[in-house]
Tab-separated table of C-alpha atoms in Angstrom:
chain	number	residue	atom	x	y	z
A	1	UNK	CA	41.190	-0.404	6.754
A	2	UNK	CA	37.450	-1.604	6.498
A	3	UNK	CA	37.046	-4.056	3.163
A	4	UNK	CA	33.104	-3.647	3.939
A	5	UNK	CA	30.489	-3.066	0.810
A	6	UNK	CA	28.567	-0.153	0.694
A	7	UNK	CA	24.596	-0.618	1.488
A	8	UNK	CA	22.146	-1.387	-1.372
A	9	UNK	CA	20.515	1.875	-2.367
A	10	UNK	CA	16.780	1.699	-2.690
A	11	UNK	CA	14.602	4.246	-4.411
A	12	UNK	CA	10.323	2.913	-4.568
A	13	UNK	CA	7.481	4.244	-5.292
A	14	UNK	CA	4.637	2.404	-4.467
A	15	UNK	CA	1.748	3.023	-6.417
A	16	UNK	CA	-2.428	2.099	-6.600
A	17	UNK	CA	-1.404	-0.694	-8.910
A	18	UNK	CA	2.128	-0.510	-9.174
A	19	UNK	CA	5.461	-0.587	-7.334
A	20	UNK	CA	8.633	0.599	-8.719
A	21	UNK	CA	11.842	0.125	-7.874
A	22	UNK	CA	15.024	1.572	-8.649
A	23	UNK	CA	18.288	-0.666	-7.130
A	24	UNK	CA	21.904	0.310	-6.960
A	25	UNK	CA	24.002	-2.643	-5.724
A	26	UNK	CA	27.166	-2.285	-3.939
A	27	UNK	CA	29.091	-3.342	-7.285
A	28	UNK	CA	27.349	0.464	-8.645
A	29	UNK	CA	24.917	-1.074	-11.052
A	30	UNK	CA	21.681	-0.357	-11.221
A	31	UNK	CA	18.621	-2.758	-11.584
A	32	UNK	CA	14.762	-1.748	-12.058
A	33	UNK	CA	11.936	-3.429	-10.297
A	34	UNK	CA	8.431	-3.019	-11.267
A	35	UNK	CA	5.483	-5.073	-8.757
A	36	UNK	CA	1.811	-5.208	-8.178
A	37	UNK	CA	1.683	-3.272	-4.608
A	38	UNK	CA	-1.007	-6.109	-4.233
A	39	UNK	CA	2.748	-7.261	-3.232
A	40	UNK	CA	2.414	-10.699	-5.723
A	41	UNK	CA	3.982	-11.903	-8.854
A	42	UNK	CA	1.678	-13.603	-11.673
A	43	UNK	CA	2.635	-16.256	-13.205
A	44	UNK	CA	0.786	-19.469	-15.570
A	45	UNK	CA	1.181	-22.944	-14.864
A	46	UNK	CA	1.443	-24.268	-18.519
A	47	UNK	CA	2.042	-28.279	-17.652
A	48	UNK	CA	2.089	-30.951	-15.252
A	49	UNK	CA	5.660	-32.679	-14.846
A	50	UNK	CA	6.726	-35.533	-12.429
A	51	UNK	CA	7.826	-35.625	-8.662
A	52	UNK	CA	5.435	-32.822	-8.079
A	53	UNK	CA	7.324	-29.894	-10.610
A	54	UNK	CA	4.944	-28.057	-13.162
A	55	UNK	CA	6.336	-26.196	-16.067
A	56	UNK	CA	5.200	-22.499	-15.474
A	57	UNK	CA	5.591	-19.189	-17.871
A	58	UNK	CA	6.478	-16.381	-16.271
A	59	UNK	CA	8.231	-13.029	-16.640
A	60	UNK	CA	9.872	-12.252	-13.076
A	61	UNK	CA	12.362	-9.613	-12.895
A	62	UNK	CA	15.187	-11.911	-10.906
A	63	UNK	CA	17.212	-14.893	-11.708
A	64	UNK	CA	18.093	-16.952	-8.596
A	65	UNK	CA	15.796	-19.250	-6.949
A	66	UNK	CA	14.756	-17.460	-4.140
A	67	UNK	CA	10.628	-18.243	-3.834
A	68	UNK	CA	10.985	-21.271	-1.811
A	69	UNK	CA	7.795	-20.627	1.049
A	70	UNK	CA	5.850	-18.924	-0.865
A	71	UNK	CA	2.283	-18.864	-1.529
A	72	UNK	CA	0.572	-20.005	-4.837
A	73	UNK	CA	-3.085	-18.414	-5.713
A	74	UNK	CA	-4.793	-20.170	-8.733
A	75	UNK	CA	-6.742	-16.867	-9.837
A	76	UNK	CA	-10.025	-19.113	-10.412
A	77	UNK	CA	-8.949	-20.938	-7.079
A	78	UNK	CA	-7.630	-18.212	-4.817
A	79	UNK	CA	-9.220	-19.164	-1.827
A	80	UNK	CA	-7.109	-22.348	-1.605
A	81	UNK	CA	-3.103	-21.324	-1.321
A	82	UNK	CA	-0.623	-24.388	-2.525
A	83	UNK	CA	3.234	-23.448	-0.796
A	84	UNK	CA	5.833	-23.498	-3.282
A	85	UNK	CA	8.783	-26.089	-2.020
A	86	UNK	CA	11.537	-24.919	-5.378
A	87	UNK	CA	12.084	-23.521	-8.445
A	88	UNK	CA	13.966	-23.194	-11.681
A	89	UNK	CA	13.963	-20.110	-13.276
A	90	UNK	CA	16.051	-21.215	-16.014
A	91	UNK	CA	13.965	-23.982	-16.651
A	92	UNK	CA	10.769	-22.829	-16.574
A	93	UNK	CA	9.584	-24.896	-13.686
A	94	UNK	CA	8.055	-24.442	-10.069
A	95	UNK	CA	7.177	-27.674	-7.096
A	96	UNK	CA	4.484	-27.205	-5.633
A	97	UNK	CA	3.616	-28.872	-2.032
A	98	UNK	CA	0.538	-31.113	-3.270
A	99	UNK	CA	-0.875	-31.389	-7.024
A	100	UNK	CA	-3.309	-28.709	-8.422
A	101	UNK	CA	-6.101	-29.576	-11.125
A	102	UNK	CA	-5.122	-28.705	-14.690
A	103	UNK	CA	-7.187	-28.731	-17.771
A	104	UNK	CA	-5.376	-25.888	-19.165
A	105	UNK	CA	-3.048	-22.675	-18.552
A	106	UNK	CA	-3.227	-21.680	-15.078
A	107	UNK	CA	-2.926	-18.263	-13.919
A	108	UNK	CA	-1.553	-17.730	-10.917
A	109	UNK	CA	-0.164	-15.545	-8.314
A	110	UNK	CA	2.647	-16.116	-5.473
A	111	UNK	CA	2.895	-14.189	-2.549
A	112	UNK	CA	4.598	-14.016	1.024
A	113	UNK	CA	2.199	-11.908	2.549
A	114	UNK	CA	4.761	-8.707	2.828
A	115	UNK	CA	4.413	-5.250	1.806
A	116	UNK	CA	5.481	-5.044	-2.000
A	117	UNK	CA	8.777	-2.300	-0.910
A	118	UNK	CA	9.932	-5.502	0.952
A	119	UNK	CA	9.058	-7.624	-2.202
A	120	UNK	CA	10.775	-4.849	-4.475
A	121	UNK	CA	13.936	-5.201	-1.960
A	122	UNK	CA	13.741	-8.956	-1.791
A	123	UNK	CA	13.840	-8.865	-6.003
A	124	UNK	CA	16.538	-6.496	-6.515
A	125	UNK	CA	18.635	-7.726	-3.747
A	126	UNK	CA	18.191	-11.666	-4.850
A	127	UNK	CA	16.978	-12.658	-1.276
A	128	UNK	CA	15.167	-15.089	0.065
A	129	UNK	CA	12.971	-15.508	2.806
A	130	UNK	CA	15.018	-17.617	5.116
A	131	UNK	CA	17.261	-14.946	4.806
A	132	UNK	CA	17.622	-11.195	5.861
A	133	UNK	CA	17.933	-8.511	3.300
A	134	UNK	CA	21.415	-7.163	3.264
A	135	UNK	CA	22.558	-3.592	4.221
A	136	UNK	CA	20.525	-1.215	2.498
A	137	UNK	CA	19.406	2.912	2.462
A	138	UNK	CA	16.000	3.013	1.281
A	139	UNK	CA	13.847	6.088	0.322
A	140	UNK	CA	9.888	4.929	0.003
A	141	UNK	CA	7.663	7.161	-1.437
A	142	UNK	CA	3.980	6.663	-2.207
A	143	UNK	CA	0.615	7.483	-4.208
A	144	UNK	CA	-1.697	5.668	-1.910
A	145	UNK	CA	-2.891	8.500	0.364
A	146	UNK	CA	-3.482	10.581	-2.863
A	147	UNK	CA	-5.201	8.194	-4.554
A	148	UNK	CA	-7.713	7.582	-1.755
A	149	UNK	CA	-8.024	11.206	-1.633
A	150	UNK	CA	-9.029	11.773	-5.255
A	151	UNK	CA	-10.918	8.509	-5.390
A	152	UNK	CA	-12.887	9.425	-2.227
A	153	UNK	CA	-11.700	5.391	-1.206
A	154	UNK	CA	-10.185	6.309	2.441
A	155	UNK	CA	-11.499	6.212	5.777
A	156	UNK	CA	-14.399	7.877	6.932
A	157	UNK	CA	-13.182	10.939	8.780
A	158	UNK	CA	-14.492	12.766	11.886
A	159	UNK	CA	-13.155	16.149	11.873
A	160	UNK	CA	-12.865	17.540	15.304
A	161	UNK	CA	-13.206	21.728	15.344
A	162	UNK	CA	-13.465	24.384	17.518
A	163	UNK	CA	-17.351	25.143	18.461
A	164	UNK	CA	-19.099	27.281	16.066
A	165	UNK	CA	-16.680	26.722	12.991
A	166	UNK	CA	-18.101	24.039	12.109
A	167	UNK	CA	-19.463	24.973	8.701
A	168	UNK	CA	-15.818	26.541	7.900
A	169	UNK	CA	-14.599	23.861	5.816
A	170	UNK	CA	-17.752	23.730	4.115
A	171	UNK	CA	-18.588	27.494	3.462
A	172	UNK	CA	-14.056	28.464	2.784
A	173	UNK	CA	-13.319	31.793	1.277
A	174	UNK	CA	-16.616	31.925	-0.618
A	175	UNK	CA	-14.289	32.601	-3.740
A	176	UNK	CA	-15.794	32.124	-7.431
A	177	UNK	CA	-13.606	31.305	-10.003
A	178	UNK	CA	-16.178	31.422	-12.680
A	179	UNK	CA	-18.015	34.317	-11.394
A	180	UNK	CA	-20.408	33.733	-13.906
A	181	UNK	CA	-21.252	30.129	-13.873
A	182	UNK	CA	-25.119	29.998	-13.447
A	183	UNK	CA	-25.053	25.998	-12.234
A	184	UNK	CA	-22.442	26.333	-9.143
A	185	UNK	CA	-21.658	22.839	-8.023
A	186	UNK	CA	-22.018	22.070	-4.092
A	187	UNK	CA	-18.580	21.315	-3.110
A	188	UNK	CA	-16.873	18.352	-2.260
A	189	UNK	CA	-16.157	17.324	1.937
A	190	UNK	CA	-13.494	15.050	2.805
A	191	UNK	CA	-15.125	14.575	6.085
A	192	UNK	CA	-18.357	12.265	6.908
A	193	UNK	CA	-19.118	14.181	10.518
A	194	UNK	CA	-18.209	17.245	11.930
A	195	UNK	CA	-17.779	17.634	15.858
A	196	UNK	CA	-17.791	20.613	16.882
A	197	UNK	CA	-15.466	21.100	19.912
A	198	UNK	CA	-15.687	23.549	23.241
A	199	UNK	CA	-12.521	25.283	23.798
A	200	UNK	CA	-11.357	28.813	22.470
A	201	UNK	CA	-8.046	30.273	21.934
A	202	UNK	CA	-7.484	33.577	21.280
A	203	UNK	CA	-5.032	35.032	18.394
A	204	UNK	CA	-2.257	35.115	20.774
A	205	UNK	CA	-2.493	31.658	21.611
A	206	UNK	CA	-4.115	32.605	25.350
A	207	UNK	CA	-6.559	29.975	26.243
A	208	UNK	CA	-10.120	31.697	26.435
A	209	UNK	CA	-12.498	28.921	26.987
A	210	UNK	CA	-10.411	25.707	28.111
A	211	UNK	CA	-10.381	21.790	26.929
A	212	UNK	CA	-12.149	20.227	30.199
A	213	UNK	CA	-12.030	16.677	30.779
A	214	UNK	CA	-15.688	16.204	30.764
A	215	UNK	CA	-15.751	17.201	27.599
A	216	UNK	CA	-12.651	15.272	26.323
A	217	UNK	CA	-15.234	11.940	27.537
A	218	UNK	CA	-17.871	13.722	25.043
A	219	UNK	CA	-15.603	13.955	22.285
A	220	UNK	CA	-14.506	10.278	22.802
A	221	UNK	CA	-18.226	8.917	22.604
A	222	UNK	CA	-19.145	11.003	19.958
A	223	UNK	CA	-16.538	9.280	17.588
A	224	UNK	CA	-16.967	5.979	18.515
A	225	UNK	CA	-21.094	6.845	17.563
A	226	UNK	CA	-20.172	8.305	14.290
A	227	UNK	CA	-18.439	4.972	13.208
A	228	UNK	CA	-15.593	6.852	11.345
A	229	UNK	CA	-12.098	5.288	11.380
A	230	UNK	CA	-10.050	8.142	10.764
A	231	UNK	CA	-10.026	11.883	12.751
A	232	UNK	CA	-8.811	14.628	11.346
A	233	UNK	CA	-8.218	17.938	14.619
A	234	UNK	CA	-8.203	21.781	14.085
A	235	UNK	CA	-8.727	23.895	17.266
């Protein structure tokens, strides 16, 4: 008879700003995470204490001692990264590998360079980084791609299209909502460049005019001209 645990269940959502987590341990109870997807955890350095320990305020949703490696960003310093050696969460306090300047509360941030689903799982799951993550079933959703979308923040895009459809996307249905609208507003492209391709199926799906080589090569230089990251294909 097997005596193992069942996996940690993972639920996240990472968001523009956010990333939430919802953990369900192997004991059945559940725990909530909630971290910048900048994947860091902000803290303040408040005091400056012996043997290298400052006293630090912060509001991190775990209680073990698991940030040992990390990597401390003074927000007006954040080009300079300090490693942090140990903490104390119940104490308040954080060592730090060499001695920062302090005239004052210190924001900060702490970071080990992972994707914030990983920080999420470390959180919920109390691991550290010298460790694995145990067993766990994880279902990852996220709001980046449609934020980029909305915000017009992605990659430049090349679409790719069949030769003398190019101005498809552009012209679409010709529907009009507000039939009468006297201002009509140009609408929007999600693409920088459009290349128009030379190939032609027909509505069976019988190749009329076929994808040559040659003009595969064209295609090819004609992106890497345009400068656009991202290519988006409909033949």
């Amino acid at each position: 008879m097997s005596t193992s645990l069942p996996p940690w269940r993972l639920h996240i959502d990472t968001g523009g700003t956010f990333t939430d987590c919802i953990a369900t341990g192997p004991d059945g109870r559940t725990r909530r995470i909630k971290v910048l997807s900048s994947s860091r955890l902000r803290g303040s350095i408040v005091e400056k204490l012996d043997g290298g320990w400052f006293r630090m305020q912060h509001n991190w949703p775990v209680e073990p001692d698991i940030f040992d490696g990390y990597s401390l960003y003074l927000l007006d310093n954040p080009a300079e990264p300090v490693q942090v050696e140990e903490t104390r969460l119940g104490q308040n306090r954080i060592r730090l590998s060499r001695g920062i300047p302090l005239s004052g509360p210190a924001p900060f941030e702490i970071t080990a360079g992972e994707e914030a689903p990983v920080l999420a799982a470390r959180l919920a799951t109390s691991t550290p980084l010298n460790a694995s993550l145990p067993p766990v079933r994880m279902r990852l959703g996220s709001t980046k791609g449609t934020n980029a979308l909305l915000e017009r923040k992605g990659a430049e895009v090349a679409l790719l299209i069949t030769r003398g459809f190019g101005d498809l996307p552009y012209i679409g249905t010709q529907q009009r909502p507000h039939l009468f609208q006297l201002d009509i507003p140009e609408p929007p492209r999600l693409y920088r460049t459009v290349i128009e391709v030379a190939e032609r199926l027909d509505a069976r799906g019988e190749v009329i005019e076929p994808l040559t080589e040659l003009e595969i090569k064209r295609i090819v230089k004609s992106v890497q001209q345009s400068g656009c990251r991202s290519v988006a294909i409909a033949l």
